[in-house]
mmCIF file with all atom_site columns, C-alpha atoms and ligand atoms in Angstrom:
data_model
loop_
_atom_site.group_PDB
_atom_site.id
_atom_site.type_symbol
_atom_site.label_atom_id
_atom_site.label_alt_id
_atom_site.label_comp_id
_atom_site.label_asym_id
_atom_site.label_entity_id
_atom_site.label_seq_id
_atom_site.pdbx_PDB_ins_code
_atom_site.Cartn_x
_atom_site.Cartn_y
_atom_site.Cartn_z
_atom_site.occupancy
_atom_site.B_iso_or_equiv
_atom_site.pdbx_formal_charge
_atom_site.auth_seq_id
_atom_site.auth_comp_id
_atom_site.auth_asym_id
_atom_site.auth_atom_id
_atom_site.pdbx_PDB_model_num
ATOM   1   C  CA  . MET A 1 1   ? -54.425 51.869 -9.708  1.00 70.00 ? 1   MET A CA  1
ATOM   2   C  CA  . GLU A 1 2   ? -52.160 48.999 -8.680  1.00 77.00 ? 2   GLU A CA  1
ATOM   3   C  CA  . LEU A 1 3   ? -48.682 50.169 -7.689  1.00 87.00 ? 3   LEU A CA  1
ATOM   4   C  CA  . PRO A 1 4   ? -45.733 48.527 -9.440  1.00 90.00 ? 4   PRO A CA  1
ATOM   5   C  CA  . LYS A 1 5   ? -42.810 46.848 -7.688  1.00 92.00 ? 5   LYS A CA  1
ATOM   6   C  CA  . ALA A 1 6   ? -39.644 48.943 -7.534  1.00 95.00 ? 6   ALA A CA  1
ATOM   7   C  CA  . LEU A 1 7   ? -37.054 48.470 -10.259 1.00 98.00 ? 7   LEU A CA  1
ATOM   8   C  CA  . ILE A 1 8   ? -34.991 51.221 -8.621  1.00 98.00 ? 8   ILE A CA  1
ATOM   9   C  CA  . THR A 1 9   ? -35.706 52.102 -4.991  1.00 98.00 ? 9   THR A CA  1
ATOM   10  C  CA  . GLU A 1 10  ? -35.803 55.528 -3.366  1.00 98.00 ? 10  GLU A CA  1
ATOM   11  C  CA  . LYS A 1 11  ? -32.577 54.701 -1.545  1.00 98.00 ? 11  LYS A CA  1
ATOM   12  C  CA  . GLN A 1 12  ? -30.784 53.679 -4.751  1.00 98.00 ? 12  GLN A CA  1
ATOM   13  C  CA  . ILE A 1 13  ? -31.934 56.898 -6.443  1.00 98.00 ? 13  ILE A CA  1
ATOM   14  C  CA  . GLU A 1 14  ? -30.753 59.001 -3.501  1.00 98.00 ? 14  GLU A CA  1
ATOM   15  C  CA  . GLU A 1 15  ? -27.309 57.360 -3.382  1.00 98.00 ? 15  GLU A CA  1
ATOM   16  C  CA  . LYS A 1 16  ? -26.806 57.704 -7.119  1.00 98.00 ? 16  LYS A CA  1
ATOM   17  C  CA  . ILE A 1 17  ? -27.793 61.372 -7.116  1.00 98.00 ? 17  ILE A CA  1
ATOM   18  C  CA  . THR A 1 18  ? -25.383 62.112 -4.272  1.00 98.00 ? 18  THR A CA  1
ATOM   19  C  CA  . LEU A 1 19  ? -22.611 60.561 -6.367  1.00 98.00 ? 19  LEU A CA  1
ATOM   20  C  CA  . LEU A 1 20  ? -23.636 62.380 -9.574  1.00 98.00 ? 20  LEU A CA  1
ATOM   21  C  CA  . GLY A 1 21  ? -23.776 65.672 -7.657  1.00 98.00 ? 21  GLY A CA  1
ATOM   22  C  CA  . LYS A 1 22  ? -20.215 65.207 -6.413  1.00 98.00 ? 22  LYS A CA  1
ATOM   23  C  CA  . ILE A 1 23  ? -18.875 64.415 -9.894  1.00 98.00 ? 23  ILE A CA  1
ATOM   24  C  CA  . ILE A 1 24  ? -20.743 67.324 -11.516 1.00 98.00 ? 24  ILE A CA  1
ATOM   25  C  CA  . THR A 1 25  ? -19.578 69.751 -8.802  1.00 98.00 ? 25  THR A CA  1
ATOM   26  C  CA  . LYS A 1 26  ? -15.974 68.749 -9.483  1.00 98.00 ? 26  LYS A CA  1
ATOM   27  C  CA  . ASP A 1 27  ? -16.317 68.857 -13.287 1.00 98.00 ? 27  ASP A CA  1
ATOM   28  C  CA  . PHE A 1 28  ? -17.907 72.321 -13.378 1.00 98.00 ? 28  PHE A CA  1
ATOM   29  C  CA  . GLU A 1 29  ? -15.669 73.917 -10.736 1.00 97.00 ? 29  GLU A CA  1
ATOM   30  C  CA  . ASN A 1 30  ? -14.976 77.599 -11.544 1.00 96.00 ? 30  ASN A CA  1
ATOM   31  C  CA  . LYS A 1 31  ? -17.351 77.561 -14.527 1.00 98.00 ? 31  LYS A CA  1
ATOM   32  C  CA  . ASN A 1 32  ? -20.647 79.388 -15.061 1.00 98.00 ? 32  ASN A CA  1
ATOM   33  C  CA  . LEU A 1 33  ? -23.187 76.601 -14.783 1.00 98.00 ? 33  LEU A CA  1
ATOM   34  C  CA  . THR A 1 34  ? -26.798 76.736 -15.946 1.00 98.00 ? 34  THR A CA  1
ATOM   35  C  CA  . ILE A 1 35  ? -28.795 73.557 -15.425 1.00 98.00 ? 35  ILE A CA  1
ATOM   36  C  CA  . ILE A 1 36  ? -31.680 73.164 -17.848 1.00 98.00 ? 36  ILE A CA  1
ATOM   37  C  CA  . CYS A 1 37  ? -34.369 70.740 -16.717 1.00 98.00 ? 37  CYS A CA  1
ATOM   38  C  CA  . VAL A 1 38  ? -36.393 68.952 -19.380 1.00 97.00 ? 38  VAL A CA  1
ATOM   39  C  CA  . THR A 1 39  ? -39.994 69.112 -18.177 1.00 95.00 ? 39  THR A CA  1
ATOM   40  C  CA  . LYS A 1 40  ? -42.073 67.504 -17.037 1.00 95.00 ? 40  LYS A CA  1
ATOM   41  C  CA  . GLY A 1 41  ? -40.409 64.141 -16.485 1.00 96.00 ? 41  GLY A CA  1
ATOM   42  C  CA  . SER A 1 42  ? -37.191 65.467 -14.932 1.00 98.00 ? 42  SER A CA  1
ATOM   43  C  CA  . ILE A 1 43  ? -38.529 67.775 -12.240 1.00 97.00 ? 43  ILE A CA  1
ATOM   44  C  CA  . LEU A 1 44  ? -37.999 65.365 -9.335  1.00 98.00 ? 44  LEU A CA  1
ATOM   45  C  CA  . PHE A 1 45  ? -34.541 64.379 -10.566 1.00 98.00 ? 45  PHE A CA  1
ATOM   46  C  CA  . MET A 1 46  ? -33.620 68.041 -11.092 1.00 98.00 ? 46  MET A CA  1
ATOM   47  C  CA  . ALA A 1 47  ? -34.835 69.092 -7.627  1.00 98.00 ? 47  ALA A CA  1
ATOM   48  C  CA  . ASP A 1 48  ? -32.821 66.347 -5.927  1.00 98.00 ? 48  ASP A CA  1
ATOM   49  C  CA  . LEU A 1 49  ? -29.738 66.666 -8.134  1.00 98.00 ? 49  LEU A CA  1
ATOM   50  C  CA  . MET A 1 50  ? -29.355 70.444 -7.815  1.00 98.00 ? 50  MET A CA  1
ATOM   51  C  CA  . ARG A 1 51  ? -29.268 70.115 -4.009  1.00 98.00 ? 51  ARG A CA  1
ATOM   52  C  CA  . GLN A 1 52  ? -26.219 67.857 -4.399  1.00 98.00 ? 52  GLN A CA  1
ATOM   53  C  CA  . ILE A 1 53  ? -24.390 70.323 -6.659  1.00 98.00 ? 53  ILE A CA  1
ATOM   54  C  CA  . ASN A 1 54  ? -22.232 72.354 -4.313  1.00 98.00 ? 54  ASN A CA  1
ATOM   55  C  CA  . MET A 1 55  ? -21.428 75.450 -6.335  1.00 97.00 ? 55  MET A CA  1
ATOM   56  C  CA  . PRO A 1 56  ? -23.267 78.506 -7.638  1.00 97.00 ? 56  PRO A CA  1
ATOM   57  C  CA  . CYS A 1 57  ? -25.555 77.703 -10.539 1.00 97.00 ? 57  CYS A CA  1
ATOM   58  C  CA  . LYS A 1 58  ? -28.604 78.988 -12.375 1.00 98.00 ? 58  LYS A CA  1
ATOM   59  C  CA  . ILE A 1 59  ? -31.553 76.903 -13.451 1.00 98.00 ? 59  ILE A CA  1
ATOM   60  C  CA  . ASP A 1 60  ? -33.987 76.945 -16.341 1.00 98.00 ? 60  ASP A CA  1
ATOM   61  C  CA  . PHE A 1 61  ? -36.651 74.723 -17.882 1.00 98.00 ? 61  PHE A CA  1
ATOM   62  C  CA  . ILE A 1 62  ? -37.234 73.465 -21.397 1.00 98.00 ? 62  ILE A CA  1
ATOM   63  C  CA  . GLY A 1 63  ? -40.325 71.594 -22.509 1.00 96.00 ? 63  GLY A CA  1
ATOM   64  C  CA  . ALA A 1 64  ? -40.068 68.667 -24.877 1.00 89.00 ? 64  ALA A CA  1
ATOM   65  C  CA  . SER A 1 65  ? -42.883 66.340 -25.747 1.00 79.00 ? 65  SER A CA  1
ATOM   66  C  CA  . SER A 1 66  ? -43.087 63.482 -28.195 1.00 74.00 ? 66  SER A CA  1
ATOM   67  C  CA  . TYR A 1 67  ? -44.821 60.633 -26.432 1.00 58.00 ? 67  TYR A CA  1
ATOM   68  C  CA  . GLU A 1 68  ? -48.286 59.222 -26.724 1.00 59.00 ? 68  GLU A CA  1
ATOM   69  C  CA  . ASP A 1 69  ? -48.907 56.064 -24.695 1.00 59.00 ? 69  ASP A CA  1
ATOM   70  C  CA  . THR A 1 70  ? -45.665 54.055 -24.698 1.00 63.00 ? 70  THR A CA  1
ATOM   71  C  CA  . GLU A 1 71  ? -44.607 54.861 -28.253 1.00 62.00 ? 71  GLU A CA  1
ATOM   72  C  CA  . SER A 1 72  ? -42.822 57.952 -29.481 1.00 60.00 ? 72  SER A CA  1
ATOM   73  C  CA  . THR A 1 73  ? -44.603 59.908 -32.197 1.00 61.00 ? 73  THR A CA  1
ATOM   74  C  CA  . GLY A 1 74  ? -41.151 60.799 -33.497 1.00 67.00 ? 74  GLY A CA  1
ATOM   75  C  CA  . LYS A 1 75  ? -41.749 64.535 -33.562 1.00 79.00 ? 75  LYS A CA  1
ATOM   76  C  CA  . VAL A 1 76  ? -40.275 66.505 -30.673 1.00 87.00 ? 76  VAL A CA  1
ATOM   77  C  CA  . LYS A 1 77  ? -41.974 69.765 -29.784 1.00 87.00 ? 77  LYS A CA  1
ATOM   78  C  CA  . ILE A 1 78  ? -39.746 72.282 -27.960 1.00 94.00 ? 78  ILE A CA  1
ATOM   79  C  CA  . ASN A 1 79  ? -41.033 74.966 -25.628 1.00 95.00 ? 79  ASN A CA  1
ATOM   80  C  CA  . PHE A 1 80  ? -38.428 77.295 -24.081 1.00 97.00 ? 80  PHE A CA  1
ATOM   81  C  CA  . ALA A 1 81  ? -39.607 80.442 -22.323 1.00 96.00 ? 81  ALA A CA  1
ATOM   82  C  CA  . SER A 1 82  ? -36.077 81.865 -21.820 1.00 96.00 ? 82  SER A CA  1
ATOM   83  C  CA  . LYS A 1 83  ? -35.076 81.809 -25.497 1.00 95.00 ? 83  LYS A CA  1
ATOM   84  C  CA  . ASN A 1 84  ? -34.228 85.519 -25.481 1.00 96.00 ? 84  ASN A CA  1
ATOM   85  C  CA  . LYS A 1 85  ? -31.892 85.378 -22.466 1.00 97.00 ? 85  LYS A CA  1
ATOM   86  C  CA  . ASP A 1 86  ? -28.124 85.545 -22.954 1.00 98.00 ? 86  ASP A CA  1
ATOM   87  C  CA  . PHE A 1 87  ? -26.488 82.121 -22.488 1.00 98.00 ? 87  PHE A CA  1
ATOM   88  C  CA  . SER A 1 88  ? -23.261 82.967 -24.315 1.00 98.00 ? 88  SER A CA  1
ATOM   89  C  CA  . ASN A 1 89  ? -21.156 82.789 -21.127 1.00 98.00 ? 89  ASN A CA  1
ATOM   90  C  CA  . GLU A 1 90  ? -22.822 79.680 -19.746 1.00 98.00 ? 90  GLU A CA  1
ATOM   91  C  CA  . ASN A 1 91  ? -21.850 76.033 -19.546 1.00 98.00 ? 91  ASN A CA  1
ATOM   92  C  CA  . ILE A 1 92  ? -25.141 74.232 -19.898 1.00 98.00 ? 92  ILE A CA  1
ATOM   93  C  CA  . LEU A 1 93  ? -26.016 70.948 -18.248 1.00 98.00 ? 93  LEU A CA  1
ATOM   94  C  CA  . ILE A 1 94  ? -29.231 69.469 -19.653 1.00 98.00 ? 94  ILE A CA  1
ATOM   95  C  CA  . VAL A 1 95  ? -30.981 67.261 -17.110 1.00 98.00 ? 95  VAL A CA  1
ATOM   96  C  CA  . ASP A 1 96  ? -33.408 64.666 -18.474 1.00 98.00 ? 96  ASP A CA  1
ATOM   97  C  CA  . ASP A 1 97  ? -35.266 61.740 -16.995 1.00 98.00 ? 97  ASP A CA  1
ATOM   98  C  CA  . ILE A 1 98  ? -34.518 59.068 -19.575 1.00 98.00 ? 98  ILE A CA  1
ATOM   99  C  CA  . LEU A 1 99  ? -32.518 58.569 -22.738 1.00 97.00 ? 99  LEU A CA  1
ATOM   100 C  CA  . ASP A 1 100 ? -34.520 56.190 -24.906 1.00 96.00 ? 100 ASP A CA  1
ATOM   101 C  CA  . THR A 1 101 ? -34.430 56.494 -28.715 1.00 94.00 ? 101 THR A CA  1
ATOM   102 C  CA  . GLY A 1 102 ? -32.325 59.654 -28.292 1.00 96.00 ? 102 GLY A CA  1
ATOM   103 C  CA  . LYS A 1 103 ? -34.611 61.802 -30.455 1.00 94.00 ? 103 LYS A CA  1
ATOM   104 C  CA  . THR A 1 104 ? -35.614 64.152 -27.635 1.00 94.00 ? 104 THR A CA  1
ATOM   105 C  CA  . LEU A 1 105 ? -32.154 64.827 -26.257 1.00 96.00 ? 105 LEU A CA  1
ATOM   106 C  CA  . SER A 1 106 ? -30.537 65.247 -29.682 1.00 96.00 ? 106 SER A CA  1
ATOM   107 C  CA  . ARG A 1 107 ? -33.297 67.682 -30.689 1.00 95.00 ? 107 ARG A CA  1
ATOM   108 C  CA  . ILE A 1 108 ? -32.818 69.678 -27.459 1.00 97.00 ? 108 ILE A CA  1
ATOM   109 C  CA  . ILE A 1 109 ? -29.038 69.760 -27.896 1.00 98.00 ? 109 ILE A CA  1
ATOM   110 C  CA  . SER A 1 110 ? -29.359 71.106 -31.473 1.00 96.00 ? 110 SER A CA  1
ATOM   111 C  CA  . TYR A 1 111 ? -31.915 73.674 -30.336 1.00 96.00 ? 111 TYR A CA  1
ATOM   112 C  CA  . ILE A 1 112 ? -29.695 74.929 -27.491 1.00 98.00 ? 112 ILE A CA  1
ATOM   113 C  CA  . HIS A 1 113 ? -26.605 74.869 -29.680 1.00 97.00 ? 113 HIS A CA  1
ATOM   114 C  CA  . GLU A 1 114 ? -28.237 76.881 -32.480 1.00 97.00 ? 114 GLU A CA  1
ATOM   115 C  CA  . LYS A 1 115 ? -30.447 79.276 -30.517 1.00 96.00 ? 115 LYS A CA  1
ATOM   116 C  CA  . LEU A 1 116 ? -28.505 79.892 -27.285 1.00 97.00 ? 116 LEU A CA  1
ATOM   117 C  CA  . LYS A 1 117 ? -24.899 79.420 -28.427 1.00 98.00 ? 117 LYS A CA  1
ATOM   118 C  CA  . PRO A 1 118 ? -23.527 78.608 -24.941 1.00 98.00 ? 118 PRO A CA  1
ATOM   119 C  CA  . ILE A 1 119 ? -19.851 77.878 -24.194 1.00 98.00 ? 119 ILE A CA  1
ATOM   120 C  CA  . ASP A 1 120 ? -20.547 74.177 -23.797 1.00 98.00 ? 120 ASP A CA  1
ATOM   121 C  CA  . ILE A 1 121 ? -23.398 71.659 -23.527 1.00 98.00 ? 121 ILE A CA  1
ATOM   122 C  CA  . LYS A 1 122 ? -23.308 68.521 -21.367 1.00 98.00 ? 122 LYS A CA  1
ATOM   123 C  CA  . THR A 1 123 ? -26.127 66.131 -20.549 1.00 98.00 ? 123 THR A CA  1
ATOM   124 C  CA  . CYS A 1 124 ? -27.180 64.201 -17.459 1.00 98.00 ? 124 CYS A CA  1
ATOM   125 C  CA  . VAL A 1 125 ? -29.899 61.533 -17.535 1.00 98.00 ? 125 VAL A CA  1
ATOM   126 C  CA  . LEU A 1 126 ? -31.208 59.493 -14.649 1.00 98.00 ? 126 LEU A CA  1
ATOM   127 C  CA  . LEU A 1 127 ? -32.018 56.474 -16.836 1.00 98.00 ? 127 LEU A CA  1
ATOM   128 C  CA  . ASP A 1 128 ? -30.536 55.094 -20.031 1.00 98.00 ? 128 ASP A CA  1
ATOM   129 C  CA  . LYS A 1 129 ? -32.232 52.470 -22.256 1.00 98.00 ? 129 LYS A CA  1
ATOM   130 C  CA  . PRO A 1 130 ? -29.395 51.884 -24.770 1.00 97.00 ? 130 PRO A CA  1
ATOM   131 C  CA  . SER A 1 131 ? -31.204 48.994 -26.479 1.00 96.00 ? 131 SER A CA  1
ATOM   132 C  CA  . ARG A 1 132 ? -33.804 51.422 -27.878 1.00 94.00 ? 132 ARG A CA  1
ATOM   133 C  CA  . ARG A 1 133 ? -31.405 53.954 -29.406 1.00 96.00 ? 133 ARG A CA  1
ATOM   134 C  CA  . VAL A 1 134 ? -32.209 55.283 -32.898 1.00 95.00 ? 134 VAL A CA  1
ATOM   135 C  CA  . VAL A 1 135 ? -30.052 58.430 -32.844 1.00 96.00 ? 135 VAL A CA  1
ATOM   136 C  CA  . ASP A 1 136 ? -26.310 58.055 -32.188 1.00 97.00 ? 136 ASP A CA  1
ATOM   137 C  CA  . ILE A 1 137 ? -26.081 59.821 -28.836 1.00 97.00 ? 137 ILE A CA  1
ATOM   138 C  CA  . ASN A 1 138 ? -24.800 59.087 -25.334 1.00 98.00 ? 138 ASN A CA  1
ATOM   139 C  CA  . SER A 1 139 ? -25.176 61.112 -22.152 1.00 98.00 ? 139 SER A CA  1
ATOM   140 C  CA  . ASP A 1 140 ? -22.187 62.547 -20.279 1.00 98.00 ? 140 ASP A CA  1
ATOM   141 C  CA  . TYR A 1 141 ? -23.656 61.577 -16.895 1.00 98.00 ? 141 TYR A CA  1
ATOM   142 C  CA  . VAL A 1 142 ? -25.920 58.536 -16.460 1.00 98.00 ? 142 VAL A CA  1
ATOM   143 C  CA  . GLY A 1 143 ? -27.651 57.335 -13.299 1.00 98.00 ? 143 GLY A CA  1
ATOM   144 C  CA  . PHE A 1 144 ? -28.795 53.829 -14.234 1.00 98.00 ? 144 PHE A CA  1
ATOM   145 C  CA  . GLU A 1 145 ? -28.783 51.714 -17.367 1.00 98.00 ? 145 GLU A CA  1
ATOM   146 C  CA  . ILE A 1 146 ? -32.099 49.847 -17.608 1.00 98.00 ? 146 ILE A CA  1
ATOM   147 C  CA  . PRO A 1 147 ? -33.564 47.093 -19.823 1.00 97.00 ? 147 PRO A CA  1
ATOM   148 C  CA  . ASN A 1 148 ? -36.105 47.707 -22.585 1.00 96.00 ? 148 ASN A CA  1
ATOM   149 C  CA  . LYS A 1 149 ? -39.157 48.097 -20.326 1.00 96.00 ? 149 LYS A CA  1
ATOM   150 C  CA  . PHE A 1 150 ? -41.550 51.021 -19.970 1.00 96.00 ? 150 PHE A CA  1
ATOM   151 C  CA  . VAL A 1 151 ? -40.845 52.580 -16.581 1.00 98.00 ? 151 VAL A CA  1
ATOM   152 C  CA  . ILE A 1 152 ? -42.883 54.949 -14.441 1.00 98.00 ? 152 ILE A CA  1
ATOM   153 C  CA  . GLY A 1 153 ? -42.438 56.979 -11.276 1.00 98.00 ? 153 GLY A CA  1
ATOM   154 C  CA  . TYR A 1 154 ? -40.011 59.567 -9.936  1.00 98.00 ? 154 TYR A CA  1
ATOM   155 C  CA  . GLY A 1 155 ? -41.233 62.021 -12.588 1.00 98.00 ? 155 GLY A CA  1
ATOM   156 C  CA  . LEU A 1 156 ? -41.784 59.510 -15.387 1.00 98.00 ? 156 LEU A CA  1
ATOM   157 C  CA  . ASP A 1 157 ? -45.360 59.063 -16.555 1.00 96.00 ? 157 ASP A CA  1
ATOM   158 C  CA  . TYR A 1 158 ? -47.715 56.815 -18.415 1.00 95.00 ? 158 TYR A CA  1
ATOM   159 C  CA  . ASN A 1 159 ? -50.247 59.209 -19.978 1.00 93.00 ? 159 ASN A CA  1
ATOM   160 C  CA  . GLU A 1 160 ? -49.482 61.732 -17.202 1.00 95.00 ? 160 GLU A CA  1
ATOM   161 C  CA  . HIS A 1 161 ? -50.025 59.264 -14.348 1.00 96.00 ? 161 HIS A CA  1
ATOM   162 C  CA  . TYR A 1 162 ? -47.536 57.875 -11.781 1.00 97.00 ? 162 TYR A CA  1
ATOM   163 C  CA  . ARG A 1 163 ? -45.163 60.878 -11.845 1.00 97.00 ? 163 ARG A CA  1
ATOM   164 C  CA  . ASN A 1 164 ? -45.515 61.226 -8.059  1.00 97.00 ? 164 ASN A CA  1
ATOM   165 C  CA  . LEU A 1 165 ? -44.351 57.679 -7.238  1.00 97.00 ? 165 LEU A CA  1
ATOM   166 C  CA  . PRO A 1 166 ? -41.166 58.189 -5.177  1.00 98.00 ? 166 PRO A CA  1
ATOM   167 C  CA  . TYR A 1 167 ? -39.386 55.231 -6.844  1.00 98.00 ? 167 TYR A CA  1
ATOM   168 C  CA  . ILE A 1 168 ? -39.083 53.777 -10.361 1.00 98.00 ? 168 ILE A CA  1
ATOM   169 C  CA  . GLY A 1 169 ? -41.181 50.778 -11.362 1.00 98.00 ? 169 GLY A CA  1
ATOM   170 C  CA  . ILE A 1 170 ? -42.051 48.869 -14.523 1.00 97.00 ? 170 ILE A CA  1
ATOM   171 C  CA  . LEU A 1 171 ? -45.490 49.531 -16.009 1.00 94.00 ? 171 LEU A CA  1
ATOM   172 C  CA  . LYS A 1 172 ? -47.652 46.380 -15.974 1.00 88.00 ? 172 LYS A CA  1
HETATM 173 P  P1  . IMP B 2 .   ? -36.524 59.557 -26.623 1.00 65.19 ? 1   IMP B P1  1
HETATM 174 O  O1  . IMP B 2 .   ? -36.760 60.776 -27.436 1.00 65.19 ? 1   IMP B O1  1
HETATM 175 O  O2  . IMP B 2 .   ? -37.056 58.332 -27.295 1.00 65.19 ? 1   IMP B O2  1
HETATM 176 O  O3  . IMP B 2 .   ? -35.107 59.370 -26.156 1.00 65.19 ? 1   IMP B O3  1
HETATM 177 O  O4  . IMP B 2 .   ? -37.460 59.660 -25.385 1.00 65.19 ? 1   IMP B O4  1
HETATM 178 C  C1  . IMP B 2 .   ? -37.193 60.456 -24.344 1.00 65.19 ? 1   IMP B C1  1
HETATM 179 C  C2  . IMP B 2 .   ? -38.470 60.803 -23.633 1.00 65.19 ? 1   IMP B C2  1
HETATM 180 O  O5  . IMP B 2 .   ? -39.483 59.795 -23.793 1.00 65.19 ? 1   IMP B O5  1
HETATM 181 C  C3  . IMP B 2 .   ? -38.195 60.861 -22.157 1.00 65.19 ? 1   IMP B C3  1
HETATM 182 O  O6  . IMP B 2 .   ? -37.812 62.150 -21.767 1.00 65.19 ? 1   IMP B O6  1
HETATM 183 C  C4  . IMP B 2 .   ? -39.513 60.415 -21.565 1.00 65.19 ? 1   IMP B C4  1
HETATM 184 O  O7  . IMP B 2 .   ? -40.362 61.523 -21.394 1.00 65.19 ? 1   IMP B O7  1
HETATM 185 C  C5  . IMP B 2 .   ? -40.112 59.491 -22.575 1.00 65.19 ? 1   IMP B C5  1
HETATM 186 N  N1  . IMP B 2 .   ? -39.852 58.076 -22.247 1.00 65.19 ? 1   IMP B N1  1
HETATM 187 C  C6  . IMP B 2 .   ? -38.993 57.222 -22.860 1.00 65.19 ? 1   IMP B C6  1
HETATM 188 N  N2  . IMP B 2 .   ? -39.006 56.013 -22.275 1.00 65.19 ? 1   IMP B N2  1
HETATM 189 C  C7  . IMP B 2 .   ? -39.882 56.098 -21.255 1.00 65.19 ? 1   IMP B C7  1
HETATM 190 C  C8  . IMP B 2 .   ? -40.316 55.166 -20.247 1.00 65.19 ? 1   IMP B C8  1
HETATM 191 O  O8  . IMP B 2 .   ? -39.910 54.010 -20.148 1.00 65.19 ? 1   IMP B O8  1
HETATM 192 N  N3  . IMP B 2 .   ? -41.222 55.658 -19.364 1.00 65.19 ? 1   IMP B N3  1
HETATM 193 C  C9  . IMP B 2 .   ? -41.723 56.917 -19.406 1.00 65.19 ? 1   IMP B C9  1
HETATM 194 N  N4  . IMP B 2 .   ? -41.328 57.830 -20.318 1.00 65.19 ? 1   IMP B N4  1
HETATM 195 C  C10 . IMP B 2 .   ? -40.424 57.411 -21.236 1.00 65.19 ? 1   IMP B C10 1
HETATM 196 MG MG1 . MG  B 3 .   ? -39.560 63.462 -20.766 1.00 65.19 ? 2   MG  B MG1 1
#
């Protein structure tokens, strides 16, 4: 497989995450923080981001899938193993790889709101493709705004490939 050129380099990702970590640490000071990682695409982002959050926090994982090839099927399937845990005293930060049409994140927010009833829900996405938005939603914390191109790497896949690329590139 031919490797794509970097749209966002490892160094740019690292610097941005350091900055996001500082802002999030300040914003959640003295609050109970649970970070919920949207698998699988966000695992690299989550692992790097949580190391830059300098305060006690818990972590969890939620599965959401809607994509086949480069087009969304529109239906978002949710898979959350911790649905019976008590989140009523938690401030939740959802960490996702990319905000595209907005269907996934809005579905996850409604699910968490209805099922877990936490104190508060905020969102953090590494990438934002605002030109593709279908649902009226914005993320509280955004790493990079990108053009309408299908990107891969740093967790993001094309049919499950390229997730292990350490940088973000555009699929050829
Ligand atoms: P949305 O529901 O359309 O906002 O899509 C969000 C999900 O679609 C993300 O969490 C990704 O898994 C996937 N996705 C959207 N755009 C891309 C892309 O450019 N590359 C890889 N995955 C993408
Ligand atoms: Mg995803």
